[in-house]
Coordinates of C-alpha atoms in Angstrom, one line a residue:
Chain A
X1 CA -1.5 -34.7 6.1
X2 CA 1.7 -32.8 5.0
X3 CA 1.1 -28.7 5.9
X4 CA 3.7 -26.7 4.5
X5 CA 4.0 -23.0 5.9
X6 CA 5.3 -20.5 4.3
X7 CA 6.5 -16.5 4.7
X8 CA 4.6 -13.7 2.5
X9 CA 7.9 -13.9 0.5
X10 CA 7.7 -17.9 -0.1
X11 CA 10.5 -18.4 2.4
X12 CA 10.0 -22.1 4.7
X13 CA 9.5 -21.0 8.1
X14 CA 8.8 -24.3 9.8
X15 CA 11.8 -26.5 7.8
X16 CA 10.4 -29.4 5.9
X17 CA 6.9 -28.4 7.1
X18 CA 4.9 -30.0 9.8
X19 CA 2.8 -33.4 9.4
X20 CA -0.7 -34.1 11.2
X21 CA -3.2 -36.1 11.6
X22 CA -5.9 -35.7 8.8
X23 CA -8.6 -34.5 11.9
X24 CA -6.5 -32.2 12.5
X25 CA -8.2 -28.3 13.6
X26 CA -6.1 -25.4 12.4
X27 CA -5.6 -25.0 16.3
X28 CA -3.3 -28.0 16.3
X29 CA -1.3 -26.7 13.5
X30 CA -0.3 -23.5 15.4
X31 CA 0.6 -25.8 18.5
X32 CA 2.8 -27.6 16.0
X33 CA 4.2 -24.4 14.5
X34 CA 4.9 -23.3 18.3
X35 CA 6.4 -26.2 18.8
X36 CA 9.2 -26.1 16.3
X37 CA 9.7 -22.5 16.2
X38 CA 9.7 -22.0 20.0
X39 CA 9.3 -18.2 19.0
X40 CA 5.8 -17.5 17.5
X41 CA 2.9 -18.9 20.0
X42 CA -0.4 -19.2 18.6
X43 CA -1.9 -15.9 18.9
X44 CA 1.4 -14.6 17.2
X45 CA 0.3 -16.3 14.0
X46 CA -1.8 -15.2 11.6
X47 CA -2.4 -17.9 8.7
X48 CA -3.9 -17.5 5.1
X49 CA -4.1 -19.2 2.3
X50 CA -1.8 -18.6 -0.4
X51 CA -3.6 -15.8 -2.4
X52 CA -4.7 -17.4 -6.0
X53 CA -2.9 -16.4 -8.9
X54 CA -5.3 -13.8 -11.2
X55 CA -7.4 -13.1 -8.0
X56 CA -7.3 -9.8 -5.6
X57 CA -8.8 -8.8 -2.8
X58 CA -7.9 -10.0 0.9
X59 CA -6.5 -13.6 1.4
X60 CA -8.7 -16.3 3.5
X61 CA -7.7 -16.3 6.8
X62 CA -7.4 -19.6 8.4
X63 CA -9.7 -19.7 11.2
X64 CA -8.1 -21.6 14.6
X65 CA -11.5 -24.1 15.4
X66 CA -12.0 -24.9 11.7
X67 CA -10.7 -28.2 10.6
X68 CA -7.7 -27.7 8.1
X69 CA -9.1 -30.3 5.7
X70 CA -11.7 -27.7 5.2
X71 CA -8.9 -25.9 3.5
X72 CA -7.4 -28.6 1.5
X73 CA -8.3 -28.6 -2.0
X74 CA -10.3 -32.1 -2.8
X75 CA -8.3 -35.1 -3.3
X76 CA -4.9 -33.8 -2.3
X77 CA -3.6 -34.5 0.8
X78 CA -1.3 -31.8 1.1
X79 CA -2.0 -27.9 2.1
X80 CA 0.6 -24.9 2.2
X81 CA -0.3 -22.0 4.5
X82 CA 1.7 -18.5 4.4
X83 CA 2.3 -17.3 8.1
X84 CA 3.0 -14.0 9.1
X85 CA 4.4 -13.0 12.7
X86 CA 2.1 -10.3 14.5
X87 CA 4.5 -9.5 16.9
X88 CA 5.2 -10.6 20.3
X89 CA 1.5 -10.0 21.9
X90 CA -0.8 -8.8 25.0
X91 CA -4.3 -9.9 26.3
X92 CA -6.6 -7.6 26.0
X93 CA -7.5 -6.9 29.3
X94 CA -3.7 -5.9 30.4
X95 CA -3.5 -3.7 27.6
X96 CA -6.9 -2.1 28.7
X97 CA -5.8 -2.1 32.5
X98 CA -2.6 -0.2 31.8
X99 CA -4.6 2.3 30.0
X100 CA -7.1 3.0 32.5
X101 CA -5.1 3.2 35.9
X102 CA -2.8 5.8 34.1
X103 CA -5.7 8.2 34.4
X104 CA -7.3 6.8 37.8
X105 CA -3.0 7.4 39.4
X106 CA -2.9 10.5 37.8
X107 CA -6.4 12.5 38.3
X108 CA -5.9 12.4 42.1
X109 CA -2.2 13.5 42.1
X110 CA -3.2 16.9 40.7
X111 CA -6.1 17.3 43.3
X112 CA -4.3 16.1 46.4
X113 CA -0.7 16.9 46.2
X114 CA 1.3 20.3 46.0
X115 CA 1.8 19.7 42.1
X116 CA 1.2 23.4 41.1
X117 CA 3.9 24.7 43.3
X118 CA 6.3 23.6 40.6
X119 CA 3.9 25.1 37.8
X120 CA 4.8 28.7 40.0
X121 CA 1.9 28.9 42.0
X122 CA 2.6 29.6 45.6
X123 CA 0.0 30.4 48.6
X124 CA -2.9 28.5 49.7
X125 CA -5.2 26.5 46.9
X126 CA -8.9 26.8 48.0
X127 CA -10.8 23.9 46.4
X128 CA -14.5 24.1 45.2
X129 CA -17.0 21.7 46.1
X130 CA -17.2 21.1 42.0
X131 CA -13.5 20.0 41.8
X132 CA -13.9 17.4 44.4
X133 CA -16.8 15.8 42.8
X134 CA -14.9 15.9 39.5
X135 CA -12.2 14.2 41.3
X136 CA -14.4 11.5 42.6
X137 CA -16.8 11.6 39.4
X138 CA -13.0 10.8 37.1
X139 CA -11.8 8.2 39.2
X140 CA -15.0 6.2 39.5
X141 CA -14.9 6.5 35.8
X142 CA -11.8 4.6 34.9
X143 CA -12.6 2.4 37.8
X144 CA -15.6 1.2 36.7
X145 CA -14.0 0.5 33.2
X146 CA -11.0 -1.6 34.7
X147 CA -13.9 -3.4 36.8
X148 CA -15.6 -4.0 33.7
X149 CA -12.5 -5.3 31.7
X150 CA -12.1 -7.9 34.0
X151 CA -15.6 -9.0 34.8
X152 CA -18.2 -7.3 32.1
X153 CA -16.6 -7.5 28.6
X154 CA -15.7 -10.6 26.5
X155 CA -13.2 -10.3 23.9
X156 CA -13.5 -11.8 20.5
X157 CA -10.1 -11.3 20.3
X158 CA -7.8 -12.1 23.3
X159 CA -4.8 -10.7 22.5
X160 CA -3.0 -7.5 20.9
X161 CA -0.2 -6.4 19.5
X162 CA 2.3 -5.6 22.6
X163 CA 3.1 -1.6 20.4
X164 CA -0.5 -0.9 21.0
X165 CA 0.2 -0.5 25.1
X166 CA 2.4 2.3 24.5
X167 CA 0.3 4.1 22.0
X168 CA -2.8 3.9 23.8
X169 CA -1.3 4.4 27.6
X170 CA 0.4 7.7 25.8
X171 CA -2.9 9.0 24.8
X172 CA -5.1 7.8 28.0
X173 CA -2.6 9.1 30.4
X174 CA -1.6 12.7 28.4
X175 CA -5.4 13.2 28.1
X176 CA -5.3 12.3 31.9
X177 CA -3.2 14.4 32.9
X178 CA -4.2 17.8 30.9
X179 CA -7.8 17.6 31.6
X180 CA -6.3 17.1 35.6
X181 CA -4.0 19.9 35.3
X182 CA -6.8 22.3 34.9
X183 CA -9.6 20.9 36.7
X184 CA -7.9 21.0 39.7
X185 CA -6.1 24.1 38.9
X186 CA -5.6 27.0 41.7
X187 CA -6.8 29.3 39.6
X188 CA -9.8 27.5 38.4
X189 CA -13.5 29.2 37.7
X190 CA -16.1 27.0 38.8
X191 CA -19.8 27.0 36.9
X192 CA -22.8 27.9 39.0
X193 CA -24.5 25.5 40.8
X194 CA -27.0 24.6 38.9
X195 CA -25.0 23.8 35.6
X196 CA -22.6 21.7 38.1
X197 CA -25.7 19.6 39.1
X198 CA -26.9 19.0 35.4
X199 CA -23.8 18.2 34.3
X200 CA -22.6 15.4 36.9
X201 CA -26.3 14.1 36.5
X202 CA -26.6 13.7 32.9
X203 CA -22.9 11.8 33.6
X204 CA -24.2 9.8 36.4
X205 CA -27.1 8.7 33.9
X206 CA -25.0 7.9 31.1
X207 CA -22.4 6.0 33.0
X208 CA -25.0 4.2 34.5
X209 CA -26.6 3.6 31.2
X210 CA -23.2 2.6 29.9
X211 CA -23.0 -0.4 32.6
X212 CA -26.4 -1.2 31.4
X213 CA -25.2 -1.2 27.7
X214 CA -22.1 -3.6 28.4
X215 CA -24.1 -6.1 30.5
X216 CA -26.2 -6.4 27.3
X217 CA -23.0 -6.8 24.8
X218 CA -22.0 -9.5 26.7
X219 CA -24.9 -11.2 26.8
X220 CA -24.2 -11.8 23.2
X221 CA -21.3 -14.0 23.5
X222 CA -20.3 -17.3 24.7
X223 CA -18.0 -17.3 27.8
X224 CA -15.5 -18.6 25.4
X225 CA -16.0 -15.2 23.5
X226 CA -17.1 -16.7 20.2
X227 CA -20.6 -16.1 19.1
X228 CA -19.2 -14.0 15.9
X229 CA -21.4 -10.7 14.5
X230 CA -25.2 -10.7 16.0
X231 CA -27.5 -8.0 16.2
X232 CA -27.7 -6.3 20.0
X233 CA -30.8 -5.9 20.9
X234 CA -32.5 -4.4 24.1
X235 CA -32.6 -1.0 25.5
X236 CA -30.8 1.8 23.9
X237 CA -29.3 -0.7 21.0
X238 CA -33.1 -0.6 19.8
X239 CA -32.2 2.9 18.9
X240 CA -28.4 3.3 18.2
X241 CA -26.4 0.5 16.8
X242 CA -23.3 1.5 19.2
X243 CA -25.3 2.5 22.0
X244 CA -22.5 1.6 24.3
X245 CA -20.4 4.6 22.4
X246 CA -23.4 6.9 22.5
X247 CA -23.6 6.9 26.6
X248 CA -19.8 7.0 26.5
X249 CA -19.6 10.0 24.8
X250 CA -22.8 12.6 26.6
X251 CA -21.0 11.0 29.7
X252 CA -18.1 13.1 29.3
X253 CA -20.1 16.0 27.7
X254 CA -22.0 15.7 31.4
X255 CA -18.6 15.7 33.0
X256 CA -17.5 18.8 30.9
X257 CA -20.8 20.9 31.3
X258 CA -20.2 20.4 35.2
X259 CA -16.1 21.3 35.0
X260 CA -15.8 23.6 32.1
X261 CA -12.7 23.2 30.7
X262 CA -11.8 23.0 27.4
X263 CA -9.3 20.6 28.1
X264 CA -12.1 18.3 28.6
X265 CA -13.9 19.4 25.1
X266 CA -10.8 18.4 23.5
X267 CA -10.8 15.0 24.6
X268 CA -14.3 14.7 23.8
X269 CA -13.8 15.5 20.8
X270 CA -11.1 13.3 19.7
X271 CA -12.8 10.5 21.8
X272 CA -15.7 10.9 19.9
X273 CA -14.5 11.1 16.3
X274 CA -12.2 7.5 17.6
X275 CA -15.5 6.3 18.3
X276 CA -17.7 7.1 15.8
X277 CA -14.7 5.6 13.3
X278 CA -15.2 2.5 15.0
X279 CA -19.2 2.8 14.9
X280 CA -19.4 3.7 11.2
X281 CA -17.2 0.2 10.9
X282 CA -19.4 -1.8 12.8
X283 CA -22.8 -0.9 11.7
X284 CA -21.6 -1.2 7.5
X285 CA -20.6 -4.8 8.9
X286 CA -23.9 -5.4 10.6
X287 CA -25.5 -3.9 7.6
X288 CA -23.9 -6.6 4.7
X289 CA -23.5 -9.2 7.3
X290 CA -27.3 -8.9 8.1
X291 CA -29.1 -8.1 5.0
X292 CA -32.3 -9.5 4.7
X293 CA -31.2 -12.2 2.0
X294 CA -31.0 -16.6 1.8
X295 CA -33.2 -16.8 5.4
X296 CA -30.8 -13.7 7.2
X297 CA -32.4 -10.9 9.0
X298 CA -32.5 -7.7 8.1
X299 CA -30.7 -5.4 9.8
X300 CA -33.3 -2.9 11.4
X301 CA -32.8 1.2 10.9
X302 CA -31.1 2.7 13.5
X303 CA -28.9 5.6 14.5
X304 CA -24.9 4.6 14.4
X305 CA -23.8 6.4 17.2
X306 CA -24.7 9.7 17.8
X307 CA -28.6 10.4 17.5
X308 CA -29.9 13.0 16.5
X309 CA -26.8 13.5 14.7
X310 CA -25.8 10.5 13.0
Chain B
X1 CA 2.4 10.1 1.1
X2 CA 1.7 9.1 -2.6
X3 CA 0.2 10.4 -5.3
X4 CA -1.2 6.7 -5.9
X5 CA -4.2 7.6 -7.5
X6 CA -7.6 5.9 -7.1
X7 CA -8.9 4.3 -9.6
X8 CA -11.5 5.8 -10.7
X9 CA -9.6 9.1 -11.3
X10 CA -11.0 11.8 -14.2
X11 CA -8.8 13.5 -16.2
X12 CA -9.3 16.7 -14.7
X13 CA -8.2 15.4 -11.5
X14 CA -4.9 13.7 -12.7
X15 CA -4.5 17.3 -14.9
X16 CA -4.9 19.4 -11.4
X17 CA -3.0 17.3 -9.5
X18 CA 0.2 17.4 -12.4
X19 CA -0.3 21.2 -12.6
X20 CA -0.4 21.8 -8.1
X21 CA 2.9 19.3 -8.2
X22 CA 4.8 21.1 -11.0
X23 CA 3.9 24.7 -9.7
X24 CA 4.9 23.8 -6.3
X25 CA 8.4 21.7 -8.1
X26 CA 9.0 25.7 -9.8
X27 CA 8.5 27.1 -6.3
X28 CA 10.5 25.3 -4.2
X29 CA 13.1 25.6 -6.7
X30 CA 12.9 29.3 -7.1
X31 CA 13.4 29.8 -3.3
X32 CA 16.3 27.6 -3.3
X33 CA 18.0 29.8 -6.2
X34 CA 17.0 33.0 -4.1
X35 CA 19.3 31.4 -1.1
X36 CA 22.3 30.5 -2.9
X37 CA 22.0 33.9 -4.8
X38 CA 21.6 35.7 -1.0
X39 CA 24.5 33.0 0.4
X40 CA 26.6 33.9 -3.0
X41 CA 26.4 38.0 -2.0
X42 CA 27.6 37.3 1.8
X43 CA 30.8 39.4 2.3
X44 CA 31.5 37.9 5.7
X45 CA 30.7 34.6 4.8
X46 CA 31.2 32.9 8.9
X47 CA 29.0 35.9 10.5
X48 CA 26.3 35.5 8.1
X49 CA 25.9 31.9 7.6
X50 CA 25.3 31.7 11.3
X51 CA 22.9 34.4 11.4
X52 CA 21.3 34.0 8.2
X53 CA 20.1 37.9 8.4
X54 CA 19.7 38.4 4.6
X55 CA 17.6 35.0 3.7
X56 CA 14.9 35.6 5.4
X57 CA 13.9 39.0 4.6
X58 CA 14.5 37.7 0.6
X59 CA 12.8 34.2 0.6
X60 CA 10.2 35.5 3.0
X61 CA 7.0 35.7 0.9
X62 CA 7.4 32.6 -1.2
X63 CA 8.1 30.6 1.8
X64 CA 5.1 31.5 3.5
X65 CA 3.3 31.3 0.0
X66 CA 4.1 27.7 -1.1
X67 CA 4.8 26.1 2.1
X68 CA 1.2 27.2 3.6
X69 CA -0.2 25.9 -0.1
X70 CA 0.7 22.4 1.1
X71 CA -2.0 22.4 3.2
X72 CA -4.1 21.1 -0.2
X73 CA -2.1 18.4 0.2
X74 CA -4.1 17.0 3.5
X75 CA -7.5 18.4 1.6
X76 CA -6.6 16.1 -1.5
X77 CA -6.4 13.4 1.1
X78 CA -9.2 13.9 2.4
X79 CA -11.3 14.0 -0.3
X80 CA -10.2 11.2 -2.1
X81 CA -7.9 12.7 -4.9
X82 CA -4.7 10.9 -3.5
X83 CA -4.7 7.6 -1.5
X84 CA -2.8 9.0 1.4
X85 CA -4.0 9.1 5.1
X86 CA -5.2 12.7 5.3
X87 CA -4.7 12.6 9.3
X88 CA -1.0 11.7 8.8
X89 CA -0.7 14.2 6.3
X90 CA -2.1 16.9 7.9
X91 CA 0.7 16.1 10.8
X92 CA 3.3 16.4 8.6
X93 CA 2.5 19.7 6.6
X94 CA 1.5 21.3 10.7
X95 CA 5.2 20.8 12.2
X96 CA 6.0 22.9 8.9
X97 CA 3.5 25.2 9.1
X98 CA 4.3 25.7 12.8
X99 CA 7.9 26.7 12.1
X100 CA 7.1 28.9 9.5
X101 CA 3.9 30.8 10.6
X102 CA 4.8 30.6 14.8
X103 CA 8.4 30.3 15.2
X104 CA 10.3 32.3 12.2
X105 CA 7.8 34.5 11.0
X106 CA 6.8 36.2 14.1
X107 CA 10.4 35.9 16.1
X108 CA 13.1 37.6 14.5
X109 CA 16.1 35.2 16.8
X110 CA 14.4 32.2 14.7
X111 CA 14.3 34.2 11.4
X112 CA 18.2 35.0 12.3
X113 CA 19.3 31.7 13.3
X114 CA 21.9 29.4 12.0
X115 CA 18.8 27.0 11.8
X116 CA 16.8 29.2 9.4
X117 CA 19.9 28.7 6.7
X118 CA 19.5 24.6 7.1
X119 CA 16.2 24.8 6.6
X120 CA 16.4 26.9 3.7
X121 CA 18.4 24.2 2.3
X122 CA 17.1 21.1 3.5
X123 CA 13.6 22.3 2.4
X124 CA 13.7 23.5 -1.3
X125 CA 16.0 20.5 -2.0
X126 CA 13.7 18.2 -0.8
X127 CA 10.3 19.5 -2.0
X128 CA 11.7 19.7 -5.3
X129 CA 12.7 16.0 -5.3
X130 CA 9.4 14.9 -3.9
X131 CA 7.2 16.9 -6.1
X132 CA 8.6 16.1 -9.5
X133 CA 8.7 12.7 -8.2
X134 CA 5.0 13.0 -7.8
X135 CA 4.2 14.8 -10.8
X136 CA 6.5 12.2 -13.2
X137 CA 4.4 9.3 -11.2
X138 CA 1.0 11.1 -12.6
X139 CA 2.5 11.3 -16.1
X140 CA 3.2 7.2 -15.2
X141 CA 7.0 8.1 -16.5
X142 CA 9.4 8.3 -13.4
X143 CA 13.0 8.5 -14.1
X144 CA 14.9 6.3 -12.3
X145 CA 17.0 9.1 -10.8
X146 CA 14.3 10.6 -9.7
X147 CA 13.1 7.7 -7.9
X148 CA 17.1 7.3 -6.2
X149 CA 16.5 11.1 -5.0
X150 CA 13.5 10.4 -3.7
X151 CA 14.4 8.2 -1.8
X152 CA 18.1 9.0 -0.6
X153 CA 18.6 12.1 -0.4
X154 CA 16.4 12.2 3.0
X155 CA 18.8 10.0 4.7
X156 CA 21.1 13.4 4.9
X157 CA 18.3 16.3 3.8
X158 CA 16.1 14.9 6.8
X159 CA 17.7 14.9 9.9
X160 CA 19.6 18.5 8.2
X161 CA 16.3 20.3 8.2
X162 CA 14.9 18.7 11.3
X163 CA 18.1 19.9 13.3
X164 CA 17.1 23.6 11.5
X165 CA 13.9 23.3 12.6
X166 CA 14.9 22.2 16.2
X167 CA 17.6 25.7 16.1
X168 CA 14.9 27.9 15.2
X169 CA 12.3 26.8 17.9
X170 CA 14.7 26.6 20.6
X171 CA 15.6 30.3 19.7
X172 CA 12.1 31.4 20.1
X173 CA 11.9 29.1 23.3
X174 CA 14.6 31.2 24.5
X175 CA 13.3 34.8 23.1
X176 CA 10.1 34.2 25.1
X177 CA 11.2 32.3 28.7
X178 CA 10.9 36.0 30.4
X179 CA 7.2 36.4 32.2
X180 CA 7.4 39.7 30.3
X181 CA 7.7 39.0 27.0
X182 CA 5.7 35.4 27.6
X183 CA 2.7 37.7 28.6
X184 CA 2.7 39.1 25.1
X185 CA 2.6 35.9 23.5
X186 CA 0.4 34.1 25.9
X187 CA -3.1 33.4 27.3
X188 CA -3.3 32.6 31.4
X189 CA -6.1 31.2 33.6
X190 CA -8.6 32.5 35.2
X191 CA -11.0 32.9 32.7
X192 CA -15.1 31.3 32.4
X193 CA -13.7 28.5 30.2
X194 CA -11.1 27.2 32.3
X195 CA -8.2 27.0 29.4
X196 CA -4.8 28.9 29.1
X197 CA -2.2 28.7 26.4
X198 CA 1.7 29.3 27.2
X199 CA 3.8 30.2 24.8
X200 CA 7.4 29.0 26.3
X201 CA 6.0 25.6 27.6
X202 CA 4.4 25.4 23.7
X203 CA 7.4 25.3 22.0
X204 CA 9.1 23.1 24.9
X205 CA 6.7 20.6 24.1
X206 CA 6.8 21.1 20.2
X207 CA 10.6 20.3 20.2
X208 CA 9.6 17.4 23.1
X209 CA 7.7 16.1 20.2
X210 CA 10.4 15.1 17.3
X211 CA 12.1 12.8 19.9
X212 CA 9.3 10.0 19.2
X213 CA 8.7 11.3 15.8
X214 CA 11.7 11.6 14.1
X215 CA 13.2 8.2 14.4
X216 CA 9.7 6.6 13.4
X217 CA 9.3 8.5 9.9
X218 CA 13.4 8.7 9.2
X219 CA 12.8 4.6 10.0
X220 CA 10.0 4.6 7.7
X221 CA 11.7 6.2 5.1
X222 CA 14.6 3.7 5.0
X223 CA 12.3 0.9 5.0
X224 CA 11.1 2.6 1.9
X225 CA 13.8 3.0 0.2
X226 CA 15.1 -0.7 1.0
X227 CA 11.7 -1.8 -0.6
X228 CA 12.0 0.8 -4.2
X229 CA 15.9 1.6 -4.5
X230 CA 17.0 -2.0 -2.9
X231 CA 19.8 -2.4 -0.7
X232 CA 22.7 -1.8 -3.5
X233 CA 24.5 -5.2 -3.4
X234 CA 22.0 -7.4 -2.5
X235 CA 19.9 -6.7 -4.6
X236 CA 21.7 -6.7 -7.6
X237 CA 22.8 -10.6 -6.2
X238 CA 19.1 -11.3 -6.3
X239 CA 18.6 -10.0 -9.6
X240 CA 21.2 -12.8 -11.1
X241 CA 19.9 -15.3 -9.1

């Protein structure tokens, strides 16, 4: 079968298009496409289907294990697809491992070496019990999430765009190093005792929870990371749809009722609206893709990501 | 940001949103006609141009008036009235609001800087352009001309009023660098909720800021204009093809 592929503006990008075998997957067409454009690997492509004259909304994407007769229109044996370059891209876990040791480098910097001395803080720092476990409590943190990029999680997608890394590291490692900067400050005010022990234990909880929470999401797909939209199920997901968000977020409210700082608020904050974007995203997909119709169950009511709140 | 308007849009919200954009057209243009008055009285034209000591005082209350009142803009975001991300938004009218409310109107070396004169100009110019651009799209009748400003007259107006901008915080930077003065402006640890707030390292960052920004939204903009005024030549060869 003929494929000829095609830039958004109609332009040939692969010259005199690319000729298969009729069995063909859509996999094999990006191999070919690599193969003659040297520059755009698979997961740099993103194929759809022309979009249909008279017709809106978004165009099919071509999906890489279906068969690309699927997409032929009956009886011809010819199919155009329009390509668009994503960019040159990064696997998931590198882009997640840059983001994470940025904090883990930095955190400890600010609570072992002389950093404040450049701030204008001479003389002796006395450090409160509270800021080494905060040290210890943030490091094991980010740890544990770099641990769990490489062994826990399973990506639907593998890769992303390579701009993302800087974005992201920029606002892992600022965050990083502000909430450090005044957690480990000389002139830091540490809470009582008591608050300190709530705190770090309502964190210890969640983060354990958390753990918990991943193990289960990727119980729900294949090695391979296919397996598509499912409902989790099992512990806290029979309550909160993203329950994995949920211990995420009164983990770090633990960490900042044992530190204090509003540094730490802030972050929360804007961690938790990121978050709860994401949630709200995912349970109105669960919700259409699971609703109760043709044989498909229906989605059970649950809390998106913050109960009793939302 | 566009005034693209949803679809579903009433006619009261098309009729608010043509009245905000033409009252804000008729300010911007009425403090741009107070500076070239003030600039037209200068006796010593060199001295006052790089102090700019009698614009302020004039153009004062409208600035603070009409640039504050583009804080709707995010709010029409963000309810829905435009199609415009109202996070972006809100980004864009704060750097403006920052100059104006914590750099010029409280430090009189920012007020009297060369770089409050640029941004007198850059501004008005501008805000005119863009919001009769904006109202004419509402009206769906958009002079071509318009359009052209809209979308060259950054390519000199922008970097103009961001190197005004720059002048007048790095004169308040400078006004506040002694511990003495800082103090005044200025909130330091220790205190029960662990957060402080300096005044000099504030505006160091602020101005640390455009260096990424800039050169994404100037790029942006060209991209823009490539895509509504066309690349001159070029396009016109298309156009025969």
């Amino acid at each position: 079968m003929k494929v000829s592929v095609v830039s958004r503006s109609g332009r040939e990008v692969v010259k005199g298009g690319v000729e298969l075998k009729d069995s063909a997957k859509v996999a094999d067409l990006q191999e070919a496409i690599h193969a003659k454009t040297k520059k755009y690997y698979p997961a740099r492509q993103r194929l759809t289907l022309p979009a249909q004259p008279g017709k809106s909304g978004k165009p099919v994407v071509l999906n890489q294990k279906a068969s690309l007769s699927e997409y032929c229109e009956k009886g011809s044996g010819s199919l155009t697809v329009v390509f668009k370059d994503l960019g040159p891209q990064v696997y998931y876990s590198t882009l997640f491992f840059w983001e994470y040791v940025g904090p883990l480098i930095i955190y400890p910097i600010f609570y072992y070496l002389p950093v404040y001395k450049y701030f204008g803080y001479e003389g002796e720092r006395v450090i409160h019990p509270v800021q080494t476990y905060a040290m210890y409590y943030f490091c094991f943190h980010y740890f544990k999430r770099i641990m769990e990029t490489f062994f826990v999680h399973r990506f639907s997608h593998a890769t992303s765009p390579v701009s993302n890394v800087f974005r992201n590291c920029a606002y892992y490692w600022t965050f990083g190093a502000y909430i450090a900067y005044y957690c480990n400050h000389p002139l830091y005010t540490p809470v009582s005792d008591l608050q300190m022990k709530i705190g770090f234990g309502i964190g210890v909880v969640c983060q354990i929870a958390n753990f918990y929470c991943h193990i289960l999401l990727r119980n729900l797909r294949s090695p391979t990371g296919s397996g598509g939209y499912q409902i989790p199920r099992g512990f806290l997901f029979n309550i909160v749809t993203c329950a994995n968000y949920t211990t995420e977020i009164y983990q770090w409210l633990g960490f900042n009722i044992a530190t204090q700082t509003v540094a730490g608020y802030v972050f929360l904050a804007v961690a938790a609206a990121i978050m709860t974007n994401w949630a709200l995203g995912k349970h109105s997909r669960l919700r259409k893709l699971f609703d109760g119709k043709d044989g498909r169950p229906k989605y059970p009511r649950r809390w998106v990501i913050l109960p009793p709140f939302l | 940001m566009s005034t693209k308007t949803s679809n579903k849009q009433s006619g009261l919200a098309t009729a608010y949103l043509i009245f905000y954009n033409v009252v804000l057209t008729l300010g911007w243009a009425f403090i741009l006609v107070l500076t070239i008055q003030t600039a037209l009285k200068w006796k010593t034209p060199k001295t006052d141009i790089l102090t700019a000591k009698s614009i302020y005082p004039t153009v004062e209350f409208y600035l603070l008036v009409f640039q504050t009142a583009a804080i709707l803009e995010v709010v029409h975001a963000a309810v829905g009235l435009v199609r415009s991300n109202p996070i972006l938004t809100l980004f864009q009218v704060l750097s403006r609001l920052i100059v104006v409310w914590l750099v010029c109107y409280p430090f009189k070396d920012a007020k009297n800087s060369l770089g409050f004169s640029l941004v007198c100009i850059a501004w008005p110019i501008a805000e005119i352009v863009r919001y009769s651009y904006y109202a004419f799209n509402l009206i769906n009748f958009v002079p071509s001309f318009i359009t052209w400003c809209r979308y060259t007259f950054f390519i000199i107006l922008y970097p103009l009023g961001v190197t005004g901008e720059l002048i007048c915080i790095y004169r308040a930077f400078e006004y506040v660098a002694p511990l003495n003065i800082r103090k005044q402006y200025s909130y330091f640890l220790p205190n029960k909720y662990n957060v402080s707030f300096d005044a000099y390292y504030s505006f160091f960052i602020v101005m640390l800021l455009y260096i990424p920004i800039f050169p994404k939204l100037y790029g942006h903009m060209l991209v823009q204009r490539k895509k509504i005024v066309g690349g001159g030549a070029k396009s016109e060869a298309k156009k025969t093809q």
